[in-house]
Short mmCIF file of C-alpha atoms in Angstrom, two decimals:
data_model
loop_
_atom_site.label_atom_id
_atom_site.label_comp_id
_atom_site.label_asym_id
_atom_site.label_seq_id
_atom_site.Cartn_x
_atom_site.Cartn_y
_atom_site.Cartn_z
CA UNK P 1 -22.98 -15.18 10.25
CA UNK P 2 -24.94 -15.29 13.73
CA UNK P 3 -28.71 -12.82 11.96
CA UNK P 4 -27.96 -14.99 8.97
CA UNK P 5 -30.93 -17.30 9.38
CA UNK P 6 -33.45 -14.77 10.77
CA UNK P 7 -32.30 -12.13 8.28
CA UNK P 8 -32.72 -14.77 5.29
CA UNK P 9 -36.18 -15.46 6.68
CA UNK P 10 -37.15 -11.57 7.04
CA UNK P 11 -35.54 -12.33 3.39
CA UNK P 12 -37.86 -14.41 1.45
CA UNK P 13 -41.13 -13.27 4.13
CA UNK P 14 -40.74 -9.53 2.05
CA UNK P 15 -40.46 -11.34 -1.29
CA UNK P 16 -43.18 -12.96 -1.18
CA UNK P 17 -45.76 -11.48 1.23
CA UNK P 18 -47.97 -8.23 1.01
CA UNK P 19 -45.04 -5.90 1.72
CA UNK P 20 -43.85 -6.00 -2.26
CA UNK P 21 -46.88 -6.26 -3.27
CA UNK P 22 -47.62 -2.39 -1.43
CA UNK P 23 -44.49 -0.91 -2.69
CA UNK P 24 -44.64 -1.76 -5.97
CA UNK P 25 -48.81 -1.07 -6.37
CA UNK P 26 -47.01 2.45 -5.19
CA UNK P 27 -45.18 3.37 -7.84
CA UNK P 28 -47.64 2.37 -10.46
CA UNK P 29 -45.15 1.56 -13.12
CA UNK P 30 -47.13 1.24 -16.72
CA UNK P 31 -48.11 -2.35 -17.12
CA UNK P 32 -45.96 -4.88 -18.91
CA UNK P 33 -46.86 -6.55 -22.35
CA UNK P 34 -48.03 -10.12 -21.72
CA UNK P 35 -45.02 -12.59 -22.28
CA UNK P 36 -46.06 -16.01 -22.55
CA UNK P 37 -44.72 -18.67 -19.87
CA UNK P 38 -41.80 -20.47 -20.00
CA UNK P 39 -41.96 -23.89 -21.15
CA UNK P 40 -40.92 -25.96 -17.79
CA UNK P 41 -39.72 -28.93 -18.61
CA UNK P 42 -41.04 -32.62 -17.16
CA UNK P 43 -38.70 -33.12 -14.84
CA UNK P 44 -37.72 -30.18 -13.34
CA UNK P 45 -41.79 -29.66 -12.68
CA UNK P 46 -41.51 -33.14 -11.08
CA UNK P 47 -38.34 -32.94 -8.64
CA UNK P 48 -39.86 -28.86 -7.78
CA UNK P 49 -43.77 -30.55 -7.38
CA UNK P 50 -41.40 -33.18 -5.30
CA UNK P 51 -39.35 -30.93 -3.19
CA UNK P 52 -41.65 -28.81 -2.31
CA UNK P 53 -44.27 -31.38 -0.64
CA UNK P 54 -40.74 -32.72 1.38
CA UNK P 55 -40.99 -29.03 2.66
CA UNK P 56 -44.33 -28.93 3.18
CA UNK P 57 -43.12 -32.46 5.11
CA UNK P 58 -41.11 -30.85 7.67
CA UNK P 59 -37.91 -32.56 5.64
CA UNK P 60 -36.12 -29.61 4.15
CA UNK P 61 -32.51 -31.88 3.36
CA UNK P 62 -34.95 -34.22 1.23
CA UNK P 63 -36.72 -31.49 0.24
CA UNK P 64 -32.96 -29.74 -0.34
CA UNK P 65 -32.03 -32.59 -2.29
CA UNK P 66 -35.47 -32.27 -5.15
CA UNK P 67 -35.17 -28.72 -5.18
CA UNK P 68 -31.95 -29.14 -6.46
CA UNK P 69 -32.08 -31.66 -9.36
CA UNK P 70 -34.59 -29.65 -10.39
CA UNK P 71 -32.71 -26.39 -10.69
CA UNK P 72 -30.00 -28.89 -12.97
CA UNK P 73 -32.44 -28.32 -15.50
CA UNK P 74 -33.58 -24.11 -14.78
CA UNK P 75 -30.67 -22.88 -14.02
CA UNK P 76 -32.33 -19.26 -13.69
CA UNK P 77 -34.99 -20.44 -12.06
CA UNK P 78 -35.67 -17.63 -9.50
CA UNK P 79 -38.07 -18.95 -7.39
CA UNK P 80 -35.93 -22.78 -7.86
CA UNK P 81 -33.62 -20.90 -5.40
CA UNK P 82 -35.95 -19.02 -2.79
CA UNK P 83 -36.71 -22.49 -1.83
CA UNK P 84 -33.31 -23.63 -2.05
CA UNK P 85 -32.13 -21.27 0.07
CA UNK P 86 -34.71 -21.54 2.21
CA UNK P 87 -34.71 -25.10 2.48
CA UNK P 88 -30.80 -24.34 3.43
CA UNK P 89 -31.64 -21.89 6.11
CA UNK P 90 -33.89 -23.98 7.59
CA UNK P 91 -31.21 -26.50 7.81
CA UNK P 92 -28.85 -24.28 9.36
CA UNK P 93 -26.53 -24.70 6.37
CA UNK P 94 -25.04 -21.27 6.85
CA UNK P 95 -22.38 -21.56 3.55
CA UNK P 96 -24.76 -24.32 1.54
CA UNK P 97 -27.67 -20.95 1.78
CA UNK P 98 -25.45 -17.95 1.23
CA UNK P 99 -23.73 -19.74 -2.22
CA UNK P 100 -27.57 -19.86 -3.40
CA UNK P 101 -27.79 -16.53 -1.99
CA UNK P 102 -25.05 -15.34 -4.07
CA UNK P 103 -26.29 -16.76 -7.63
CA UNK P 104 -29.55 -15.35 -7.06
CA UNK P 105 -27.88 -11.93 -6.88
CA UNK P 106 -26.46 -13.43 -9.95
CA UNK P 107 -29.08 -13.58 -11.97
CA UNK P 108 -31.62 -10.93 -10.47
CA UNK P 109 -29.73 -7.25 -10.43
CA UNK P 110 -33.03 -5.25 -10.65
CA UNK P 111 -34.31 -7.06 -6.84
CA UNK P 112 -32.43 -4.69 -3.94
CA UNK P 113 -33.35 -5.84 -1.22
CA UNK P 114 -31.19 -9.66 -2.44
CA UNK P 115 -28.09 -7.38 -3.01
CA UNK P 116 -29.70 -5.10 0.53
CA UNK P 117 -29.43 -8.53 2.58
CA UNK P 118 -26.05 -10.14 1.30
CA UNK P 119 -24.67 -7.53 1.35
CA UNK P 120 -25.44 -7.53 5.48
CA UNK P 121 -24.69 -11.00 5.97
CA UNK P 122 -20.92 -10.71 3.77
CA UNK P 123 -20.39 -7.30 5.71
CA UNK P 124 -21.06 -8.45 8.91
CA UNK P 125 -18.48 -12.05 8.12
CA UNK P 126 -15.90 -9.84 7.46
CA UNK P 127 -15.69 -10.26 3.87
CA UNK P 128 -15.88 -6.66 3.29
CA UNK P 129 -14.71 -6.82 -0.88
CA UNK P 130 -18.46 -9.38 -0.87
CA UNK P 131 -20.18 -6.83 0.35
CA UNK P 132 -19.33 -3.75 -1.40
CA UNK P 133 -20.08 -5.19 -4.75
CA UNK P 134 -23.42 -6.21 -3.18
CA UNK P 135 -24.65 -2.78 -1.66
CA UNK P 136 -23.00 -1.01 -5.10
CA UNK P 137 -25.20 -3.77 -6.52
CA UNK P 138 -28.03 -2.52 -4.45
CA UNK P 139 -28.08 1.22 -4.80
CA UNK P 140 -28.32 0.40 -8.63
CA UNK P 141 -30.59 -1.80 -8.53
CA UNK P 142 -35.27 -1.06 -9.17
CA UNK P 143 -35.74 0.98 -5.68
CA UNK P 144 -39.04 0.19 -5.92
CA UNK P 145 -39.06 -2.27 -4.03
CA UNK P 146 -37.17 -0.48 -1.60
CA UNK P 147 -38.55 2.78 1.02
CA UNK P 148 -35.66 5.53 1.46
CA UNK P 149 -34.32 4.42 5.04
CA UNK P 150 -32.67 0.68 3.26
CA UNK P 151 -31.61 2.62 0.38
CA UNK P 152 -29.96 5.18 2.87
CA UNK P 153 -28.21 2.62 4.62
CA UNK P 154 -27.54 0.52 1.97
CA UNK P 155 -25.46 4.24 1.09
CA UNK P 156 -24.23 4.91 4.25
CA UNK P 157 -22.73 1.08 4.51
CA UNK P 158 -20.99 1.90 2.04
CA UNK P 159 -19.64 4.74 2.04
CA UNK P 160 -17.90 3.80 5.42
CA UNK P 161 -16.58 0.77 3.88
CA UNK P 162 -15.11 2.62 1.45
CA UNK P 163 -13.39 5.07 3.79
CA UNK P 164 -12.33 1.92 5.68
CA UNK P 165 -10.41 0.81 2.47
CA UNK P 166 -9.68 4.11 1.57
CA UNK P 167 -11.17 5.22 -1.64
CA UNK P 168 -12.48 8.27 0.24
CA UNK P 169 -13.75 9.84 -2.93
CA UNK P 170 -16.11 7.01 -3.95
CA UNK P 171 -17.69 7.14 0.06
CA UNK P 172 -18.54 10.80 -0.82
CA UNK P 173 -20.37 10.17 -3.45
CA UNK P 174 -21.69 7.57 -1.08
CA UNK P 175 -22.57 10.43 0.40
CA UNK P 176 -23.93 12.96 -1.70
CA UNK P 177 -26.72 10.51 -3.09
CA UNK P 178 -28.20 9.96 0.61
CA UNK P 179 -28.14 13.84 0.28
CA UNK P 180 -29.84 13.43 -3.26
CA UNK P 181 -33.00 11.07 -1.91
CA UNK P 182 -34.04 13.99 0.94
CA UNK P 183 -33.76 10.93 3.49
CA UNK P 184 -36.90 11.91 6.46
CA UNK P 185 -34.20 12.74 9.24
CA UNK P 186 -30.82 14.52 10.10
CA UNK P 187 -28.82 15.06 7.41
CA UNK P 188 -26.22 17.30 9.06
CA UNK P 189 -24.03 14.04 9.68
CA UNK P 190 -23.51 13.25 6.08
CA UNK P 191 -22.75 16.47 5.65
CA UNK P 192 -20.03 16.02 7.84
CA UNK P 193 -18.87 12.84 6.60
CA UNK P 194 -18.99 14.27 3.42
CA UNK P 195 -16.16 17.13 4.61
CA UNK P 196 -14.18 14.54 6.14
CA UNK P 197 -14.03 11.87 2.46
CA UNK P 198 -12.45 15.89 0.80
CA UNK P 199 -10.09 16.08 3.61
CA UNK P 200 -8.96 12.69 2.90
CA UNK P 201 -8.48 13.69 -0.83
CA UNK P 202 -7.15 17.18 0.23
CA UNK P 203 -10.03 18.75 -2.01
CA UNK P 204 -10.88 21.18 1.75
CA UNK P 205 -12.95 23.37 -0.66
CA UNK P 206 -15.55 21.07 -0.79
CA UNK P 207 -14.75 19.93 2.52
CA UNK P 208 -15.26 23.43 3.93
CA UNK P 209 -18.61 24.38 2.06
CA UNK P 210 -20.12 21.10 3.21
CA UNK P 211 -18.48 20.67 6.75
CA UNK P 212 -20.67 24.93 6.82
CA UNK P 213 -23.42 23.86 6.19
CA UNK P 214 -22.98 20.41 9.08
CA UNK P 215 -23.00 23.16 11.23
CA UNK P 216 -25.20 25.30 10.20
CA UNK P 217 -27.79 21.97 10.10
CA UNK P 218 -26.87 21.20 13.66
CA UNK P 219 -24.23 23.68 15.18
CA UNK P 220 -23.58 21.09 18.58
CA UNK P 221 -22.75 18.35 16.05
CA UNK P 222 -19.18 17.38 17.58
CA UNK P 223 -17.61 15.67 15.01
CA UNK P 224 -18.24 18.41 12.11
CA UNK P 225 -16.65 21.05 14.89
CA UNK P 226 -13.07 18.99 14.47
CA UNK P 227 -13.72 18.38 10.86
CA UNK P 228 -13.43 22.36 10.12
CA UNK P 229 -10.74 22.62 13.19
CA UNK P 230 -8.86 19.97 10.89
CA UNK P 231 -9.70 22.46 7.42
CA UNK P 232 -8.43 25.34 8.88
CA UNK P 233 -5.43 23.61 10.13
CA UNK P 234 -4.48 22.70 7.09
CA UNK P 235 -5.00 26.36 5.56
CA UNK P 236 -2.82 27.85 8.17
CA UNK P 237 -5.68 29.92 9.37
CA UNK P 238 -5.00 28.53 13.73
CA UNK P 239 -6.72 31.02 14.90
CA UNK P 240 -10.05 29.87 13.37
CA UNK P 241 -9.07 26.11 13.62
CA UNK P 242 -8.46 26.76 17.31
CA UNK P 243 -11.75 28.24 18.20
CA UNK P 244 -13.80 25.33 15.63
CA UNK P 245 -11.18 22.31 18.10
CA UNK P 246 -12.70 24.32 21.24
CA UNK P 247 -16.11 24.05 19.80
CA UNK P 248 -15.69 20.62 19.56
CA UNK P 249 -14.12 20.24 23.07
CA UNK P 250 -17.49 21.81 24.78
CA UNK P 251 -19.44 19.94 21.80
CA UNK P 252 -17.89 16.66 22.43
CA UNK P 253 -19.36 14.20 25.97
CA UNK P 254 -17.45 11.03 25.55
CA UNK P 255 -13.69 12.40 23.61
CA UNK P 256 -12.90 15.03 25.33
CA UNK P 257 -8.93 13.64 25.92
CA UNK P 258 -8.97 13.83 21.49
CA UNK P 259 -10.39 17.93 21.64
CA UNK P 260 -7.57 18.39 24.34
CA UNK P 261 -4.49 16.33 22.59
CA UNK P 262 -6.33 18.59 19.03
CA UNK P 263 -5.58 21.91 20.83
CA UNK P 264 -2.11 20.82 22.85
CA UNK P 265 -1.40 20.65 18.90
CA UNK P 266 -2.76 23.46 17.86
CA UNK P 267 -1.46 25.46 20.25
CA UNK P 268 1.77 24.83 19.69
CA UNK P 269 2.02 25.61 15.93
CA UNK P 270 0.41 29.11 17.33
CA UNK P 271 3.77 29.28 20.02
CA UNK P 272 1.03 29.60 22.82
CA UNK P 273 2.70 26.87 24.93
CA UNK P 274 1.34 27.84 28.96
CA UNK P 275 -2.11 26.47 26.34
CA UNK P 276 -0.35 23.71 24.41
CA UNK P 277 1.23 22.56 27.87
CA UNK P 278 -2.09 22.42 29.33
CA UNK P 279 -4.42 21.30 26.97
CA UNK P 280 -1.72 17.94 27.27
CA UNK P 281 -1.88 17.84 30.66
CA UNK P 282 -5.79 17.68 30.53
CA UNK P 283 -5.48 14.63 28.05
CA UNK P 284 -3.06 12.70 29.34
CA UNK P 285 -4.60 13.06 32.89
CA UNK P 286 -7.77 11.76 31.13
CA UNK P 287 -5.98 8.95 28.92
CA UNK P 288 -4.13 7.52 31.86
CA UNK P 289 -7.48 7.14 33.73
CA UNK P 290 -8.63 4.90 30.41
CA UNK P 291 -6.08 3.20 30.43
CA UNK P 292 -5.57 2.73 34.30
CA UNK P 293 -9.55 1.32 33.86
CA UNK P 294 -8.41 -1.21 31.66
CA UNK P 295 -9.38 0.92 28.04
CA UNK P 296 -9.14 -1.85 25.32
CA UNK P 297 -9.02 0.97 22.40
CA UNK P 298 -5.65 0.81 20.38
CA UNK P 299 -6.40 4.47 19.90
CA UNK P 300 -6.28 5.60 23.23
CA UNK P 301 -2.57 4.05 23.70
CA UNK P 302 -0.99 5.45 20.72
CA UNK P 303 -2.56 8.67 21.39
CA UNK P 304 -1.62 8.94 25.56
CA UNK P 305 2.33 7.52 24.22
CA UNK P 306 2.34 10.00 21.33
CA UNK P 307 1.81 13.15 23.87
CA UNK P 308 4.05 11.65 26.50
CA UNK P 309 6.51 11.95 24.15
CA UNK P 310 5.64 14.88 22.81
CA UNK P 311 6.83 15.69 27.53
CA UNK P 312 10.10 13.53 26.56
CA UNK P 313 8.44 10.75 28.88
CA UNK P 314 10.01 8.23 26.54
CA UNK P 315 10.20 5.72 28.95
CA UNK P 316 5.98 5.95 30.38
CA UNK P 317 5.04 5.91 26.71
CA UNK P 318 6.97 2.33 25.86
CA UNK P 319 5.11 1.31 28.65
CA UNK P 320 2.20 2.16 27.48
CA UNK P 321 2.99 0.78 23.98
CA UNK P 322 3.96 -2.65 25.92
CA UNK P 323 -0.03 -2.35 26.98
CA UNK P 324 -1.33 -2.20 23.72
CA UNK P 325 1.05 -4.93 21.99
CA UNK P 326 -1.78 -7.14 21.09
CA UNK P 327 -5.12 -5.24 21.81
CA UNK P 328 -4.98 -4.18 17.90
CA UNK P 329 -7.92 -4.68 15.91
CA UNK P 330 -6.86 -3.23 12.38
CA UNK P 331 -3.70 -4.19 10.37
CA UNK P 332 -3.67 -0.43 10.29
CA UNK P 333 -3.61 -0.54 14.20
CA UNK P 334 -0.86 -3.37 14.80
CA UNK P 335 1.34 -1.33 12.04
CA UNK P 336 1.26 0.98 13.82
CA UNK P 337 1.77 -0.32 17.87
CA UNK P 338 4.61 -2.90 16.13
CA UNK P 339 6.23 1.12 14.73
CA UNK P 340 5.83 3.52 17.27
CA UNK P 341 7.13 0.45 19.58
CA UNK P 342 10.69 0.03 17.34
CA UNK P 343 10.84 3.79 17.41
CA UNK P 344 10.54 3.42 21.25
CA UNK P 345 12.52 0.60 22.46
CA UNK P 346 15.52 2.69 19.71
CA UNK P 347 15.08 5.69 21.58
CA UNK P 348 15.39 4.16 24.84
CA UNK P 349 18.86 2.16 24.32
CA UNK P 350 17.00 -0.87 24.10
CA UNK P 351 18.05 -2.25 20.04
CA UNK P 352 17.20 -5.41 20.73
CA UNK P 353 14.14 -5.06 21.00
CA UNK P 354 14.14 -3.17 17.47
CA UNK P 355 13.98 -5.42 14.39
CA UNK P 356 12.15 -7.51 15.74
CA UNK P 357 9.14 -5.09 15.99
CA UNK P 358 10.07 -3.45 12.56
CA UNK P 359 9.58 -7.82 10.95
CA UNK P 360 6.39 -7.71 12.97
CA UNK P 361 5.03 -4.64 11.37
CA UNK P 362 6.68 -5.85 7.49
CA UNK P 363 4.57 -9.43 8.38
CA UNK P 364 1.51 -7.68 8.32
CA UNK P 365 2.29 -5.08 5.53
CA UNK P 366 4.92 -5.33 3.88
CA UNK P 367 4.25 -2.78 1.92
CA UNK P 368 4.85 -0.55 4.98
CA UNK P 369 8.01 1.52 3.56
CA UNK P 370 8.18 3.56 6.98
CA UNK P 371 9.46 0.30 8.60
CA UNK P 372 11.61 -0.56 5.20
CA UNK P 373 12.92 2.63 5.90
CA UNK P 374 13.76 2.35 9.76
CA UNK P 375 15.25 -1.08 9.42
CA UNK P 376 17.50 -0.65 6.69
CA UNK P 377 18.86 2.06 8.12
CA UNK P 378 18.55 0.23 11.57
CA UNK P 379 20.99 -2.52 9.99
CA UNK P 380 23.35 0.61 8.18
CA UNK P 381 23.37 2.21 11.21
CA UNK P 382 25.06 -0.56 12.99
CA UNK P 383 26.94 -1.88 10.06
CA UNK P 384 25.27 -4.82 9.87
CA UNK P 385 23.56 -6.62 7.14
CA UNK P 386 23.78 -3.36 4.69
CA UNK P 387 23.02 -6.31 1.62
CA UNK P 388 19.53 -6.32 3.12
CA UNK P 389 19.16 -2.91 4.34
CA UNK P 390 20.10 -2.05 0.99
CA UNK P 391 17.13 -3.88 -0.38
CA UNK P 392 14.57 -2.56 2.61
CA UNK P 393 15.71 0.95 1.23
CA UNK P 394 15.56 0.83 -1.33
CA UNK P 395 12.29 -0.58 -1.50
CA UNK P 396 11.47 2.47 0.60
CA UNK P 397 12.07 4.28 -1.89
CA UNK P 398 9.60 2.60 -5.14
CA UNK P 399 7.16 3.83 -3.06
CA UNK P 400 8.47 7.23 -2.39
CA UNK P 401 11.42 8.10 -4.59
CA UNK P 402 12.11 12.30 -3.36
CA UNK P 403 11.82 10.84 0.04
CA UNK P 404 14.31 12.60 2.05
CA UNK P 405 14.62 10.67 5.39
CA UNK P 406 15.02 7.79 2.82
CA UNK P 407 17.99 9.31 0.09
CA UNK P 408 19.46 10.06 3.90
CA UNK P 409 19.49 6.00 4.95
CA UNK P 410 20.71 4.96 1.54
CA UNK P 411 23.66 7.08 1.29
CA UNK P 412 24.43 6.51 5.01
CA UNK P 413 24.86 2.04 3.98
CA UNK P 414 26.61 3.82 1.05
CA UNK P 415 28.63 5.19 3.24
CA UNK P 416 28.88 2.08 5.45
CA UNK P 417 29.76 0.15 2.51
CA UNK P 418 32.41 2.31 1.33
CA UNK P 419 33.76 2.46 5.02
CA UNK P 420 34.41 -1.38 5.48
CA UNK P 421 35.87 -2.07 1.77
CA UNK P 422 37.70 1.63 1.57
CA UNK P 423 35.68 1.79 -2.00
CA UNK P 424 36.13 5.90 -3.19
CA UNK P 425 33.65 5.37 -5.68
CA UNK P 426 30.80 4.18 -2.99
CA UNK P 427 31.80 7.58 -0.81
CA UNK P 428 30.82 8.87 -3.74
CA UNK P 429 27.89 8.48 -4.60
CA UNK P 430 27.06 8.06 -0.74
CA UNK P 431 28.47 12.48 -0.35
CA UNK P 432 25.60 12.80 -3.67
CA UNK P 433 22.79 10.59 -2.03
CA UNK P 434 23.12 12.68 1.10
CA UNK P 435 23.16 15.92 -0.64
CA UNK P 436 20.42 14.88 -2.72
CA UNK P 437 18.45 13.84 0.67
CA UNK P 438 19.33 17.43 2.66
CA UNK P 439 17.86 19.49 -0.82
CA UNK P 440 14.82 17.26 -0.15
CA UNK P 441 14.51 17.74 2.89
CA UNK P 442 16.78 20.10 4.92
CA UNK P 443 17.17 17.72 8.53
CA UNK P 444 20.04 18.15 11.09
CA UNK P 445 20.54 14.67 10.90
CA UNK P 446 21.29 14.76 7.10
CA UNK P 447 23.64 17.64 8.03
CA UNK P 448 25.73 15.94 10.74
CA UNK P 449 26.08 12.05 7.87
CA UNK P 450 27.58 14.77 5.11
CA UNK P 451 29.50 16.35 7.94
CA UNK P 452 31.28 12.91 8.62
CA UNK P 453 31.72 12.18 5.49
CA UNK P 454 33.64 15.55 4.56
CA UNK P 455 35.56 14.42 7.00
CA UNK P 456 36.91 11.12 6.05
CA UNK P 457 37.11 12.70 3.38
CA UNK P 458 39.35 15.04 4.51
CA UNK P 459 38.24 17.91 3.86
CA UNK P 460 37.32 19.54 7.18
CA UNK P 461 36.76 23.00 6.49
CA UNK P 462 33.37 21.31 4.35
CA UNK P 463 32.93 18.98 7.24
CA UNK P 464 32.54 21.87 10.16
CA UNK P 465 30.20 23.55 7.98
CA UNK P 466 27.77 20.94 7.70
CA UNK P 467 28.19 19.99 11.42
CA UNK P 468 27.44 24.09 12.84
CA UNK P 469 24.21 23.55 10.90
CA UNK P 470 23.24 20.20 12.17
CA UNK P 471 24.44 21.85 15.61
CA UNK P 472 22.06 24.65 15.04
CA UNK P 473 19.30 22.67 14.61
CA UNK P 474 20.02 20.71 17.33
CA UNK P 475 19.23 23.46 19.85
CA UNK P 476 15.71 23.40 18.88
CA UNK P 477 15.85 19.31 20.53
CA UNK P 478 15.94 20.18 24.38
CA UNK P 479 19.31 17.48 25.73
CA UNK P 480 19.45 15.66 22.19
CA UNK P 481 22.60 13.60 22.23
CA UNK P 482 23.70 14.67 19.16
CA UNK P 483 24.17 18.88 20.59
CA UNK P 484 27.04 16.99 23.01
CA UNK P 485 28.66 14.66 19.72
CA UNK P 486 28.76 17.65 17.18
CA UNK P 487 30.61 19.56 20.04
CA UNK P 488 33.34 17.02 19.89
CA UNK P 489 33.83 16.57 16.78
CA UNK P 490 34.06 20.24 15.96
CA UNK P 491 36.72 20.74 19.40
CA UNK P 492 39.04 18.16 16.99
CA UNK P 493 38.34 20.04 14.04
CA UNK P 494 40.26 23.23 15.98
CA UNK P 495 43.05 20.72 17.15
CA UNK P 496 43.40 18.07 14.40
CA UNK P 497 44.82 15.90 17.52
CA UNK P 498 42.94 13.17 16.46
CA UNK P 499 42.98 10.68 13.91
CA UNK P 500 40.92 10.58 11.38
CA UNK P 501 39.95 6.97 11.48
CA UNK P 502 38.82 7.29 14.87
CA UNK P 503 36.65 10.30 14.33
CA UNK P 504 34.45 9.09 11.70
CA UNK P 505 33.47 5.67 13.16
CA UNK P 506 31.47 6.88 16.13
#
């Protein structure tokens, strides 16, 4: 709230000064019918006058007291409220100034400057929901007291607050309103961000129209080319996506690592392995330099870790993420960091670190269903805390009932519970859930689990069928330890010399 005093003084000057009168004069509204003067109670007038003279003498605290007594007799008086605000600003009593600003905002919903200024203060103070309310009031108020630049700023700030709250449709509406205002500035950025909003709502035709307009207005606008690449990628037009991503690379002086990383992914999809490897290496080199220089941007650490994972350098990725563990600035960043750390600890055989990272992710965001499923599966796989594992996975399934991975986890918990208690009914239920999971999401890990189920039930040929399908799919993953495990299981089936219990306990 560092700028509260200066912002409020500017507001008060504008509210009382000639600038506001000139703005209104330009609009030339029709003169209203004369309204009889409101009769002011004597006590209100006396307290107001006492406050006024105390203020002239520089006795701000005394003045505030008199004005507040006057307000008790006339609680809807904008004039008294403004004087109270001025007193508390002078006394550096920011909380009280904000309190009375909020009262003024509730009384006068047509004054753009009141709402705009209060919204700025709330936004700076991190009070997002209150800022949104005031920006919404500002954009619906009497704009005769606001020029296009201020209204544009209010709408643009409101759009970004909607983006942060994951309400892209509302953000798109604000950006449309800015373009309708026709502000005397380059509007290509607004079209580009409107395109992003449509991407987030999966309205790709509308996104393409907005982004093509942005590109036409400014062919060198980096974000327009990046968002176009995303639209073409989502539409399966890889050649156009690659062309736009290359244009983004040329137009972007500061985010070249992002362009290289995106191109690496696109070329990999297009089976252009050499180009994918080249751009991935460029992105890794740029990001490693940034991290070595002490870059504090969490997204750069996350991006570098994922690129290293793509090159099967999981230990190096883990070191990068450990550096980022205390750099997160937002809730989303923090949960993403802890979730990726949990995955990397799991993949690099540090199981003792997995649970703490997942619990921290869930502490930050109890609705983080990916972490709930992972922790539940982690417990089930180890045969630990099976009751808690079941609750965690059922919670994840409430968020995504048809998620194949979550159904697999549920089946795996039932399987572990059945093997613990020799419960045949639970085993049948486990198999049912795994079959449901593989229909929703054919995955080699699920085939492997179904094979283990059939083996435990003594259905050897069914087990072989599932393991062979899993083995074929796992061949796409270089050096995957599942390959060796399944090959051993198939050999056991061939000889039938290994006891059943030893096979499915592994």
